[in-house]
Amino acid sequence: MSKTIRDLKKRMKAPRNLVEAVKKGERLEPARKVDTRIVHILRFGKVIAAYACVVVLLIGAVFVLPGLPDSETPQSPATTTTIVVFPVPDVPDYVYPPKDDAQNYFRPELIWVNDLNPGLVDTIIWAMQSEGEGYSVLYPYTIPEIGGEDAQFAIELRFERVSGDVEWPGYAEMIREMQRVKWALTDAGFEEIDKKNTESNDLLYRKYYFAADRAQMESLNPQTLTEAFTHTKEGIRTVMKLAWQGSGNLDERLNFYDTPLTTVDKIVTADTSLLPEQIDADEFQQYLIKPLSAMEDEKKATVIAKKIGSNSCYHTYSFGCVAPSVYTISTFEILSVEQETDFYYKGKGVQSRENPYQVGNTIQVIEWYGFAPSQSNAEKFVLYRSYPYPVRGIEMPDPAELGGIYRLSLIDGSALAEQDNIVAANCYDTAGGAEFSRSGVLYLAGVYLIADLEKAE
Amino acid sequence: MSTLQDDRDRIVELYADTVWCVALSRTGREEAAQEVFQEVFLRYFEKERSYENDEHRKAWLIRTTLICCRRYLSSYYRNIPLPLEEVADLSDEEIDETGALYSALLRLPAKYRIPIVLYYLEELPTEQCLQVLELKPAAFRKRLSRGRELLKKLLKGEDYFV
């Protein structure tokens, strides 16, 4: 043992009077000089605050209240939210893009599921990335390379500016926001496992990696996690605002970050047996890489369905530019089946499940409103609505109206939706317009979904 | 012949420094450590428990100390952070090598401080550290290494970015 350690141990020896007192079973009076002071401050503070409240209330009652219009007190919606954590699936190689393209990892993500109503699923993916102009903020995903072998869940928190002036005005505040988010995650129980900071004239990033294994994730306190995500969300919003201010490009895009925040009531992990470990490569290529219109009819199901629920989410994905997107996961109840198909996902664990396209069943569909760099490819492909971003001069269309009757053409099996409405969304993207037709494949809880939608008469 | 009081004395003598060290490290304040210290031994003597061996007993005491600290610190008014100079209340002449280390140690975030105290000061085997801290080996190693790194920075007088 080194001398320093020995000395330190001496310094940290228990006081003799305390030891003797404990031996005798006595208890010393607490020496709370600091606490007492704080208690006094609090006590006086409370008295002053109470008087102040009375004065404010009186002023309010006399001058302000009579002038206010009648209004109903808004009630916050009661929500039940489940965080679903998906471990990294053993995804076939062809799902992974070339290794030298760092953009192209398959990224199972943090999922935010709202099962407020049966069949109503709200998924918020805390992902922000915008490579081109270089602002990346938070990217939660599960990658064993980051979290280590034990990690089932990892978050990469990163801010990145890869072009432009590094010393833009919001920089310092942005870093502080990041700190805040970081603390929130740590407080929630995530383990910080690594960090990377780089700063140069044209590149700046700070990355923090947090990880949790399945047991840790399940043991997190839902309330704490809710708070962490609240902080995270607020932090993201502030950071994005700062980023856009910094780039002189602030506009109404921020409105997309005003989606209501729900609370986390429970944390569960998904059934790994339902993950698509054995997707057939040919099927993947044939049915998921082609636009819907190019698919043979017998492979499509067409149903008439009523929209019974939806929730909007935001998901900023790069696709090569600063382009946050909003999407809605809507739930439709099938009223009739126009065209049947026997093609639906038959991955591992779900080989024997029934055809989901039956009257009375509910299915989930993603409506996507976001910038897609290659419209000709993107439109009517995987995401049945893909529009230029509103700030580019075209108004965002209304989402399918609740209660409306629609004709849906789709190839889908909402495998996990059949199990307590748990749905996960992962996006496999490649940055770059031409690749969007490949990149737009949305992967829903082990089920690939392709949908086209039109209003039925 | 060993009496109950003898046993009690022996246990207190044997583990007093450990409990104190952990309590002080976790709370960062002597008055807090004092309360926790008494609470832990009170609990220990309150109920007869069977321990497999001394290591098991020590692990129980450390775990209980950490729990008592957490409970103590969770109380609202006690949790108001003190200025650093009060946390490591050292006179000028005490700022020697050990004093600096002591001061730096108390300035570390608790999540790094406790593993360092248990492993280096209390010389608890890794297995037991993992047990009392309820950590996985990788996380424990990471905290140790991060703690050492921060300690170095603090000893060099640098600030650090947590």
mmCIF file of C-alpha atoms in Angstrom, chain A residues 88 102 105-108 139-158 191-196 207-212, chain B residues 138 142:
data_model
loop_
_atom_site.group_PDB
_atom_site.id
_atom_site.type_symbol
_atom_site.label_atom_id
_atom_site.label_comp_id
_atom_site.label_asym_id
_atom_site.label_seq_id
_atom_site.Cartn_x
_atom_site.Cartn_y
_atom_site.Cartn_z
ATOM 1 C CA VAL A 88 -30.111 -5.973 -31.175
ATOM 2 C CA ALA A 102 -20.879 4.810 -41.015
ATOM 3 C CA TYR A 105 -26.042 0.882 -39.513
ATOM 4 C CA PHE A 106 -29.228 -0.802 -38.793
ATOM 5 C CA ARG A 107 -30.415 0.950 -35.719
ATOM 6 C CA PRO A 108 -32.987 -0.425 -33.402
ATOM 7 C CA TYR A 139 -29.362 9.480 -31.275
ATOM 8 C CA PRO A 140 -30.501 6.565 -29.219
ATOM 9 C CA TYR A 141 -29.874 3.172 -30.632
ATOM 10 C CA THR A 142 -28.594 -0.201 -29.803
ATOM 11 C CA ILE A 143 -25.269 -1.196 -31.106
ATOM 12 C CA PRO A 144 -23.170 -3.767 -29.358
ATOM 13 C CA GLU A 145 -20.060 -2.098 -30.649
ATOM 14 C CA ILE A 146 -20.895 0.872 -28.504
ATOM 15 C CA GLY A 147 -22.533 -0.666 -25.504
ATOM 16 C CA GLY A 148 -20.357 -3.720 -25.246
ATOM 17 C CA GLU A 149 -21.548 -7.260 -25.338
ATOM 18 C CA ASP A 150 -23.834 -6.852 -22.368
ATOM 19 C CA ALA A 151 -25.527 -3.777 -23.650
ATOM 20 C CA GLN A 152 -28.994 -4.255 -24.916
ATOM 21 C CA PHE A 153 -29.633 -0.619 -25.167
ATOM 22 C CA ALA A 154 -27.404 2.289 -25.824
ATOM 23 C CA ILE A 155 -27.776 5.944 -26.372
ATOM 24 C CA GLU A 156 -25.434 8.067 -28.272
ATOM 25 C CA LEU A 157 -25.838 11.639 -27.313
ATOM 26 C CA ARG A 158 -24.014 13.757 -29.708
ATOM 27 C CA GLU A 191 -24.300 4.208 -17.493
ATOM 28 C CA GLU A 192 -21.997 6.503 -19.327
ATOM 29 C CA ILE A 193 -19.584 4.243 -21.033
ATOM 30 C CA ASP A 194 -17.581 6.401 -23.334
ATOM 31 C CA LYS A 195 -17.239 9.814 -24.815
ATOM 32 C CA LYS A 196 -15.498 11.421 -27.705
ATOM 33 C CA LYS A 207 -20.390 12.322 -28.211
ATOM 34 C CA TYR A 208 -21.407 10.484 -25.129
ATOM 35 C CA TYR A 209 -22.372 6.903 -25.043
ATOM 36 C CA PHE A 210 -24.712 5.505 -22.497
ATOM 37 C CA ALA A 211 -25.645 1.917 -22.171
ATOM 38 C CA ALA A 212 -27.892 -0.303 -20.191
ATOM 39 C CA ALA B 138 -17.521 -3.509 -16.899
ATOM 40 C CA LYS B 142 -15.225 2.027 -16.024
#
